[in-house]
PDB file of C-alpha atoms in Angstrom:
ATOM      1  CA  MET A   1      79.248 -32.167 -40.961  1.00 49.00           C
ATOM      2  CA  LYS A   2      81.533 -29.601 -39.454  1.00 49.00           C
ATOM      3  CA  ARG A   3      80.319 -26.134 -38.668  1.00 53.00           C
ATOM      4  CA  GLU A   4      82.653 -24.790 -41.218  1.00 53.00           C
ATOM      5  CA  ASP A   5      80.995 -26.835 -43.990  1.00 53.00           C
ATOM      6  CA  ILE A   6      77.617 -25.081 -43.309  1.00 50.00           C
ATOM      7  CA  ASP A   7      76.539 -22.667 -45.988  1.00 53.00           C
ATOM      8  CA  TRP A   8      75.039 -19.897 -43.849  1.00 50.00           C
ATOM      9  CA  SER A   9      74.180 -17.806 -46.763  1.00 56.00           C
ATOM     10  CA  VAL A  10      71.589 -20.424 -47.711  1.00 54.00           C
ATOM     11  CA  LEU A  11      70.181 -20.777 -44.057  1.00 51.00           C
ATOM     12  CA  ARG A  12      70.278 -17.231 -43.275  1.00 56.00           C
ATOM     13  CA  GLY A  13      67.028 -16.423 -45.290  1.00 57.00           C
ATOM     14  CA  ALA A  14      65.268 -19.389 -43.755  1.00 55.00           C
ATOM     15  CA  LEU A  15      66.322 -18.513 -40.142  1.00 54.00           C
ATOM     16  CA  ILE A  16      65.379 -14.772 -40.677  1.00 57.00           C
ATOM     17  CA  GLY A  17      62.013 -16.062 -42.058  1.00 55.00           C
ATOM     18  CA  PHE A  18      61.560 -18.352 -39.025  1.00 53.00           C
ATOM     19  CA  VAL A  19      62.352 -15.684 -36.550  1.00 51.00           C
ATOM     20  CA  LEU A  20      60.002 -13.211 -38.293  1.00 54.00           C
ATOM     21  CA  SER A  21      57.248 -15.792 -38.330  1.00 59.00           C
ATOM     22  CA  ALA A  22      57.851 -16.419 -34.675  1.00 53.00           C
ATOM     23  CA  LEU A  23      57.543 -12.745 -33.878  1.00 53.00           C
ATOM     24  CA  VAL A  24      54.544 -12.203 -35.995  1.00 50.00           C
ATOM     25  CA  GLY A  25      52.919 -15.398 -34.491  1.00 54.00           C
ATOM     26  CA  GLY A  26      53.689 -14.167 -30.884  1.00 55.00           C
ATOM     27  CA  ALA A  27      52.379 -10.726 -31.857  1.00 53.00           C
ATOM     28  CA  LEU A  28      49.208 -12.111 -33.298  1.00 54.00           C
ATOM     29  CA  ALA A  29      48.850 -14.289 -30.245  1.00 56.00           C
ATOM     30  CA  GLY A  30      49.278 -11.588 -27.896  1.00 55.00           C
ATOM     31  CA  GLY A  31      46.968  -9.275 -29.871  1.00 53.00           C
ATOM     32  CA  GLY A  32      44.386 -12.015 -30.106  1.00 54.00           C
ATOM     33  CA  HIS A  33      44.508 -12.502 -26.262  1.00 55.00           C
ATOM     34  CA  ALA A  34      44.223  -8.722 -25.651  1.00 59.00           C
ATOM     35  CA  LEU A  35      41.457  -8.562 -28.235  1.00 57.00           C
ATOM     36  CA  MET A  36      39.677 -11.323 -26.543  1.00 66.00           C
ATOM     37  CA  GLN A  37      39.882  -9.597 -23.145  1.00 68.00           C
ATOM     38  CA  ARG A  38      38.537  -6.499 -24.588  1.00 71.00           C
ATOM     39  CA  LYS A  39      35.716  -8.343 -26.203  1.00 62.00           C
ATOM     40  CA  GLN A  40      35.083 -10.219 -22.962  1.00 72.00           C
ATOM     41  CA  LEU A  41      35.035  -6.919 -20.963  1.00 74.00           C
ATOM     42  CA  GLU A  42      32.749  -5.297 -23.575  1.00 71.00           C
ATOM     43  CA  PHE A  43      30.415  -8.335 -23.342  1.00 63.00           C
ATOM     44  CA  THR A  44      30.324  -8.151 -19.572  1.00 73.00           C
ATOM     45  CA  ARG A  45      29.580  -4.432 -19.722  1.00 74.00           C
ATOM     46  CA  ASN A  46      26.801  -4.724 -22.314  1.00 66.00           C
ATOM     47  CA  ASN A  47      25.363  -7.763 -20.593  1.00 65.00           C
ATOM     48  CA  ALA A  48      25.167  -5.759 -17.259  1.00 69.00           C
ATOM     49  CA  GLN A  49      23.387  -2.916 -19.168  1.00 71.00           C
ATOM     50  CA  PHE A  50      21.028  -5.371 -20.662  1.00 59.00           C
ATOM     51  CA  GLN A  51      20.293  -6.948 -17.203  1.00 65.00           C
ATOM     52  CA  GLY A  52      19.724  -3.431 -15.786  1.00 64.00           C
ATOM     53  CA  VAL A  53      17.438  -2.423 -18.447  1.00 60.00           C
ATOM     54  CA  SER A  54      15.464  -5.744 -18.317  1.00 61.00           C
ATOM     55  CA  GLY A  55      15.200  -5.582 -14.581  1.00 61.00           C
ATOM     56  CA  LYS A  56      13.735  -1.941 -14.920  1.00 65.00           C
ATOM     57  CA  TYR A  57      11.410  -3.060 -17.512  1.00 58.00           C
ATOM     58  CA  LEU A  58      10.292  -6.056 -15.466  1.00 57.00           C
ATOM     59  CA  ALA A  59       9.756  -3.883 -12.411  1.00 60.00           C
ATOM     60  CA  VAL A  60       7.674  -1.358 -14.495  1.00 63.00           C
ATOM     61  CA  ASP A  61       5.630  -4.255 -15.911  1.00 67.00           C
ATOM     62  CA  GLU A  62       5.111  -5.711 -12.413  1.00 70.00           C
ATOM     63  CA  GLU A  63       4.146  -2.361 -11.060  1.00 70.00           C
ATOM     64  CA  GLU A  64       1.615  -1.908 -13.908  1.00 74.00           C
ATOM     65  CA  LYS A  65       0.038  -5.257 -13.021  1.00 78.00           C
ATOM     66  CA  GLN A  66      -0.152  -4.272  -9.339  1.00 75.00           C
ATOM     67  CA  ILE A  67      -1.821  -0.920 -10.189  1.00 71.00           C
ATOM     68  CA  LYS A  68      -4.483  -2.699 -12.543  1.00 80.00           C
ATOM     69  CA  LYS A  69      -5.043  -5.261  -9.794  1.00 81.00           C
ATOM     70  CA  TYR A  70      -5.288  -2.935  -6.638  1.00 77.00           C
ATOM     71  CA  PHE A  71      -6.231   0.580  -7.957  1.00 80.00           C
ATOM     72  CA  PRO A  72      -9.903  -0.153  -8.362  1.00 83.00           C
ATOM     73  CA  ARG A  73     -10.109  -1.270  -4.676  1.00 84.00           C
ATOM     74  CA  PHE A  74      -7.921   1.672  -3.613  1.00 81.00           C
ATOM     75  CA  LEU A  75     -10.364   4.023  -5.474  1.00 85.00           C
ATOM     76  CA  GLU A  76     -13.349   2.426  -3.908  1.00 86.00           C
ATOM     77  CA  LEU A  77     -11.846   2.826  -0.452  1.00 84.00           C
ATOM     78  CA  HIS A  78     -10.927   6.448  -1.192  1.00 85.00           C
ATOM     79  CA  ARG A  79     -14.456   7.257  -2.366  1.00 86.00           C
ATOM     80  CA  GLY A  80     -15.828   5.473   0.660  1.00 87.00           C
ATOM     81  CA  GLY A  81     -14.028   7.700   3.054  1.00 87.00           C
ATOM     82  CA  VAL A  82     -11.597   5.012   4.354  1.00 87.00           C
ATOM     83  CA  ILE A  83      -8.513   6.402   2.639  1.00 87.00           C
ATOM     84  CA  GLY A  84      -7.939  10.019   2.767  1.00 87.00           C
ATOM     85  CA  LYS A  85      -9.131  12.831   5.030  1.00 88.00           C
ATOM     86  CA  GLU A  86     -11.459  12.165   8.092  1.00 89.00           C
ATOM     87  CA  GLU A  87     -15.231  12.466   7.238  1.00 90.00           C
ATOM     88  CA  ARG A  88     -16.332  13.578  10.675  1.00 91.00           C
ATOM     89  CA  LEU A  89     -19.065  15.903   9.455  1.00 92.00           C
ATOM     90  CA  ASN A  90     -20.514  13.059   7.448  1.00 93.00           C
ATOM     91  CA  TRP A  91     -20.719  10.812  10.487  1.00 93.00           C
ATOM     92  CA  ILE A  92     -22.449  13.515  12.497  1.00 92.00           C
ATOM     93  CA  GLU A  93     -25.045  14.227   9.649  1.00 94.00           C
ATOM     94  CA  VAL A  94     -25.707  10.420   9.249  1.00 94.00           C
ATOM     95  CA  LEU A  95     -26.250   9.991  12.965  1.00 93.00           C
ATOM     96  CA  ARG A  96     -28.631  12.853  13.234  1.00 93.00           C
ATOM     97  CA  ASP A  97     -30.513  11.686  10.121  1.00 94.00           C
ATOM     98  CA  ALA A  98     -30.799   8.223  11.534  1.00 92.00           C
ATOM     99  CA  GLY A  99     -32.209   9.482  14.795  1.00 91.00           C
ATOM    100  CA  GLU A 100     -34.908  11.354  12.994  1.00 91.00           C
ATOM    101  CA  ARG A 101     -35.642   8.399  10.685  1.00 91.00           C
ATOM    102  CA  LEU A 102     -35.850   5.952  13.654  1.00 89.00           C
ATOM    103  CA  ARG A 103     -37.573   8.435  15.953  1.00 89.00           C
ATOM    104  CA  ILE A 104     -34.975   7.855  18.585  1.00 90.00           C
ATOM    105  CA  PRO A 105     -35.938   9.916  21.735  1.00 90.00           C
ATOM    106  CA  SER A 106     -32.332  10.856  22.689  1.00 90.00           C
ATOM    107  CA  LEU A 107     -29.144  10.619  20.665  1.00 92.00           C
ATOM    108  CA  ASN A 108     -25.863  12.149  21.834  1.00 94.00           C
ATOM    109  CA  TYR A 109     -22.220  11.583  20.703  1.00 93.00           C
ATOM    110  CA  GLU A 110     -18.856  12.705  21.541  1.00 94.00           C
ATOM    111  CA  ILE A 111     -15.905  12.469  19.050  1.00 93.00           C
ATOM    112  CA  ARG A 112     -12.349  12.812  20.448  1.00 94.00           C
ATOM    113  CA  SER A 113      -9.300  13.984  18.575  1.00 92.00           C
ATOM    114  CA  GLN A 114      -7.917  11.697  15.923  1.00 91.00           C
ATOM    115  CA  ALA A 115      -4.832   9.762  16.759  1.00 91.00           C
ATOM    116  CA  THR A 116      -2.574   6.987  15.278  1.00 90.00           C
ATOM    117  CA  PHE A 117      -3.897   3.464  15.939  1.00 87.00           C
ATOM    118  CA  ALA A 118      -1.854   0.512  16.607  1.00 84.00           C
ATOM    119  CA  PRO A 119      -3.793  -2.807  16.163  1.00 81.00           C
ATOM    120  CA  SER A 120      -2.973  -5.805  18.258  1.00 81.00           C
ATOM    121  CA  PHE A 121      -2.053  -7.848  15.102  1.00 80.00           C
ATOM    122  CA  PRO A 122       0.679  -7.265  12.579  1.00 83.00           C
ATOM    123  CA  LEU A 123      -0.247  -4.853   9.952  1.00 77.00           C
ATOM    124  CA  THR A 124       1.976  -3.618   7.158  1.00 81.00           C
ATOM    125  CA  LEU A 125       0.899  -0.405   5.553  1.00 80.00           C
ATOM    126  CA  GLY A 126       4.057   0.925   3.806  1.00 82.00           C
ATOM    127  CA  ARG A 127       3.916   4.555   3.302  1.00 85.00           C
ATOM    128  CA  TYR A 128       0.669   4.838   5.035  1.00 85.00           C
ATOM    129  CA  GLN A 129      -0.578   5.164   8.657  1.00 89.00           C
ATOM    130  CA  LEU A 130      -3.795   3.941  10.191  1.00 89.00           C
ATOM    131  CA  TYR A 131      -5.696   6.572  12.360  1.00 91.00           C
ATOM    132  CA  SER A 132      -8.592   6.361  14.666  1.00 92.00           C
ATOM    133  CA  SER A 133     -11.168   8.713  16.125  1.00 93.00           C
ATOM    134  CA  GLU A 134     -12.862   7.506  19.222  1.00 94.00           C
ATOM    135  CA  MET A 135     -16.629   8.119  19.649  1.00 95.00           C
ATOM    136  CA  THR A 136     -18.943   7.637  22.523  1.00 96.00           C
ATOM    137  CA  LEU A 137     -22.407   7.150  21.355  1.00 94.00           C
ATOM    138  CA  SER A 138     -25.197   7.584  24.025  1.00 94.00           C
ATOM    139  CA  VAL A 139     -28.751   6.667  22.924  1.00 93.00           C
ATOM    140  CA  GLN A 140     -32.199   6.241  24.594  1.00 92.00           C
ATOM    141  CA  MET A 141     -34.430   4.176  22.368  1.00 88.00           C
ATOM    142  CA  LEU A 142     -37.853   2.456  22.455  1.00 86.00           C
ATOM    143  CA  HIS A 143     -36.467  -0.935  22.312  1.00 83.00           C
ATOM    144  CA  GLU A 144     -33.255  -2.926  21.543  1.00 83.00           C
ATOM    145  CA  GLY A 145     -34.035  -3.320  17.872  1.00 87.00           C
ATOM    146  CA  ASP A 146     -33.525   0.286  17.219  1.00 90.00           C
ATOM    147  CA  LEU A 147     -29.738  -0.162  17.800  1.00 90.00           C
ATOM    148  CA  LEU A 148     -29.488  -2.692  15.140  1.00 90.00           C
ATOM    149  CA  HIS A 149     -31.306  -0.305  12.731  1.00 92.00           C
ATOM    150  CA  LEU A 150     -29.065   2.426  13.749  1.00 92.00           C
ATOM    151  CA  LEU A 151     -25.948   0.394  12.983  1.00 91.00           C
ATOM    152  CA  GLN A 152     -27.373  -0.674   9.605  1.00 91.00           C
ATOM    153  CA  LEU A 153     -27.726   2.940   8.583  1.00 92.00           C
ATOM    154  CA  LEU A 154     -24.196   3.683   9.655  1.00 91.00           C
ATOM    155  CA  ASP A 155     -23.079   0.688   7.608  1.00 90.00           C
ATOM    156  CA  THR A 156     -24.694   1.783   4.412  1.00 90.00           C
ATOM    157  CA  ARG A 157     -24.516   5.636   4.587  1.00 91.00           C
ATOM    158  CA  ALA A 158     -21.662   6.692   6.705  1.00 92.00           C
ATOM    159  CA  ALA A 159     -18.207   7.383   5.159  1.00 91.00           C
ATOM    160  CA  GLY A 160     -15.237   5.576   6.484  1.00 88.00           C
ATOM    161  CA  LEU A 161     -14.971   2.369   8.523  1.00 90.00           C
ATOM    162  CA  TYR A 162     -15.952   1.894  12.107  1.00 91.00           C
ATOM    163  CA  SER A 163     -15.615  -0.724  14.819  1.00 90.00           C
ATOM    164  CA  MET A 164     -17.702  -1.035  17.980  1.00 90.00           C
ATOM    165  CA  TYR A 165     -15.580  -2.332  20.629  1.00 89.00           C
ATOM    166  CA  ALA A 166     -17.800  -1.750  23.786  1.00 92.00           C
ATOM    167  CA  CYS A 167     -21.516  -1.351  24.425  1.00 91.00           C
ATOM    168  CA  ARG A 168     -23.547  -1.248  27.600  1.00 93.00           C
ATOM    169  CA  MET A 169     -27.364  -1.477  27.674  1.00 90.00           C
ATOM    170  CA  SER A 170     -29.742  -0.796  30.450  1.00 90.00           C
ATOM    171  CA  LYS A 171     -33.357  -0.091  31.153  1.00 86.00           C
ATOM    172  CA  VAL A 172     -34.513   3.408  31.719  1.00 82.00           C
ATOM    173  CA  ASN A 173     -37.592   2.394  33.644  1.00 74.00           C
ATOM    174  CA  GLN A 174     -38.795  -0.739  35.115  1.00 68.00           C
ATOM    175  CA  VAL A 175     -41.994  -0.592  33.098  1.00 63.00           C
ATOM    176  CA  ILE A 176     -41.497  -0.418  29.340  1.00 60.00           C
ATOM    177  CA  ASP A 177     -43.872   2.043  27.656  1.00 59.00           C
ATOM    178  CA  VAL A 178     -44.025   1.349  23.889  1.00 57.00           C
ATOM    179  CA  GLY A 179     -46.895   3.607  23.328  1.00 58.00           C
ATOM    180  CA  SER A 180     -44.897   6.833  23.601  1.00 58.00           C
ATOM    181  CA  ALA A 181     -42.443   7.720  20.776  1.00 60.00           C
ATOM    182  CA  ASP A 182     -40.878  10.483  22.892  1.00 66.00           C
ATOM    183  CA  LYS A 183     -39.806   8.416  25.733  1.00 73.00           C
ATOM    184  CA  GLY A 184     -36.855   6.003  25.844  1.00 81.00           C
ATOM    185  CA  ASN A 185     -37.098   2.630  27.350  1.00 86.00           C
ATOM    186  CA  VAL A 186     -33.569   1.338  26.791  1.00 90.00           C
ATOM    187  CA  ALA A 187     -30.364   3.343  27.455  1.00 92.00           C
ATOM    188  CA  VAL A 188     -27.353   2.403  25.186  1.00 93.00           C
ATOM    189  CA  GLN A 189     -23.810   3.648  25.382  1.00 95.00           C
ATOM    190  CA  CYS A 190     -21.405   2.387  22.819  1.00 94.00           C
ATOM    191  CA  GLU A 191     -17.665   3.049  22.205  1.00 95.00           C
ATOM    192  CA  ILE A 192     -16.877   3.268  18.552  1.00 94.00           C
ATOM    193  CA  ASN A 193     -13.467   3.597  16.626  1.00 94.00           C
ATOM    194  CA  TRP A 194     -13.665   5.367  13.346  1.00 93.00           C
ATOM    195  CA  PHE A 195     -10.740   4.451  11.029  1.00 91.00           C
ATOM    196  CA  THR A 196      -8.915   6.514   8.435  1.00 90.00           C
ATOM    197  CA  ILE A 197      -5.884   5.641   6.363  1.00 88.00           C
ATOM    198  CA  LYS A 198      -3.523   8.513   5.499  1.00 88.00           C
ATOM    199  CA  LEU A 199      -0.025   8.973   4.204  1.00 87.00           C
ATOM    200  CA  SER A 200       2.337   8.776   7.204  1.00 82.00           C
ATOM    201  CA  ASP A 201       3.999  12.097   6.264  1.00 81.00           C
ATOM    202  CA  GLY A 202       0.674  13.927   6.340  1.00 72.00           C
ATOM    203  CA  THR A 203       0.552  14.630   2.664  1.00 77.00           C
ATOM    204  CA  GLU A 204      -2.999  14.702   1.315  1.00 74.00           C
ATOM    205  CA  ILE A 205      -3.856  11.888  -0.766  1.00 76.00           C
ATOM    206  CA  LYS A 206      -5.162  13.042  -4.206  1.00 74.00           C
ATOM    207  CA  VAL A 207      -6.502  10.450  -6.783  1.00 73.00           C
ATOM    208  CA  GLU A 208      -6.964  11.170 -10.363  1.00 66.00           C
ATOM    209  CA  THR A 209      -9.201   9.054 -12.227  1.00 57.00           C
TER     210      THR A 209
END
């Protein structure tokens, strides 16, 4: 068939329809691809927001669990004078009362200024800082057992937490006199650390129950 024999009037409509179909199809394909990209971007953004909200929720949930687990112990330490302000007046009152209860002939003490304490082992305190007040306790007592009774009273009645890191004991006289309650037979000098935990920036710790 020769080109001159082709009836272009018949094919023109088909060709125009084909071209229009190709253009529409290309437009639809391009639009579909663009729409898919927008949807993918929107999905990524929404998913990131969801992950962020989920992470915050999980963090709050974990924090609540930690509070329920550790707050009772924190409150116990705060009430016991371990966490918070130094209870120096309490220590003095307990020592004086213990001396009267045990009828200790002589009881003297010296408490030095509070300072930060660095233990010999790793200790992670976060926002908190460990402080120590050194005390020298000099006692003359009737016998060695009075020292144990004194420490028992400190354990049960004194606020805070203490550690005795050195203690020296010696006889006052060569002949022990157990008949006189006003005369010491044994001299004891002990070095004690009183510990307190505070916020590292010095802010007072307030606990609401």
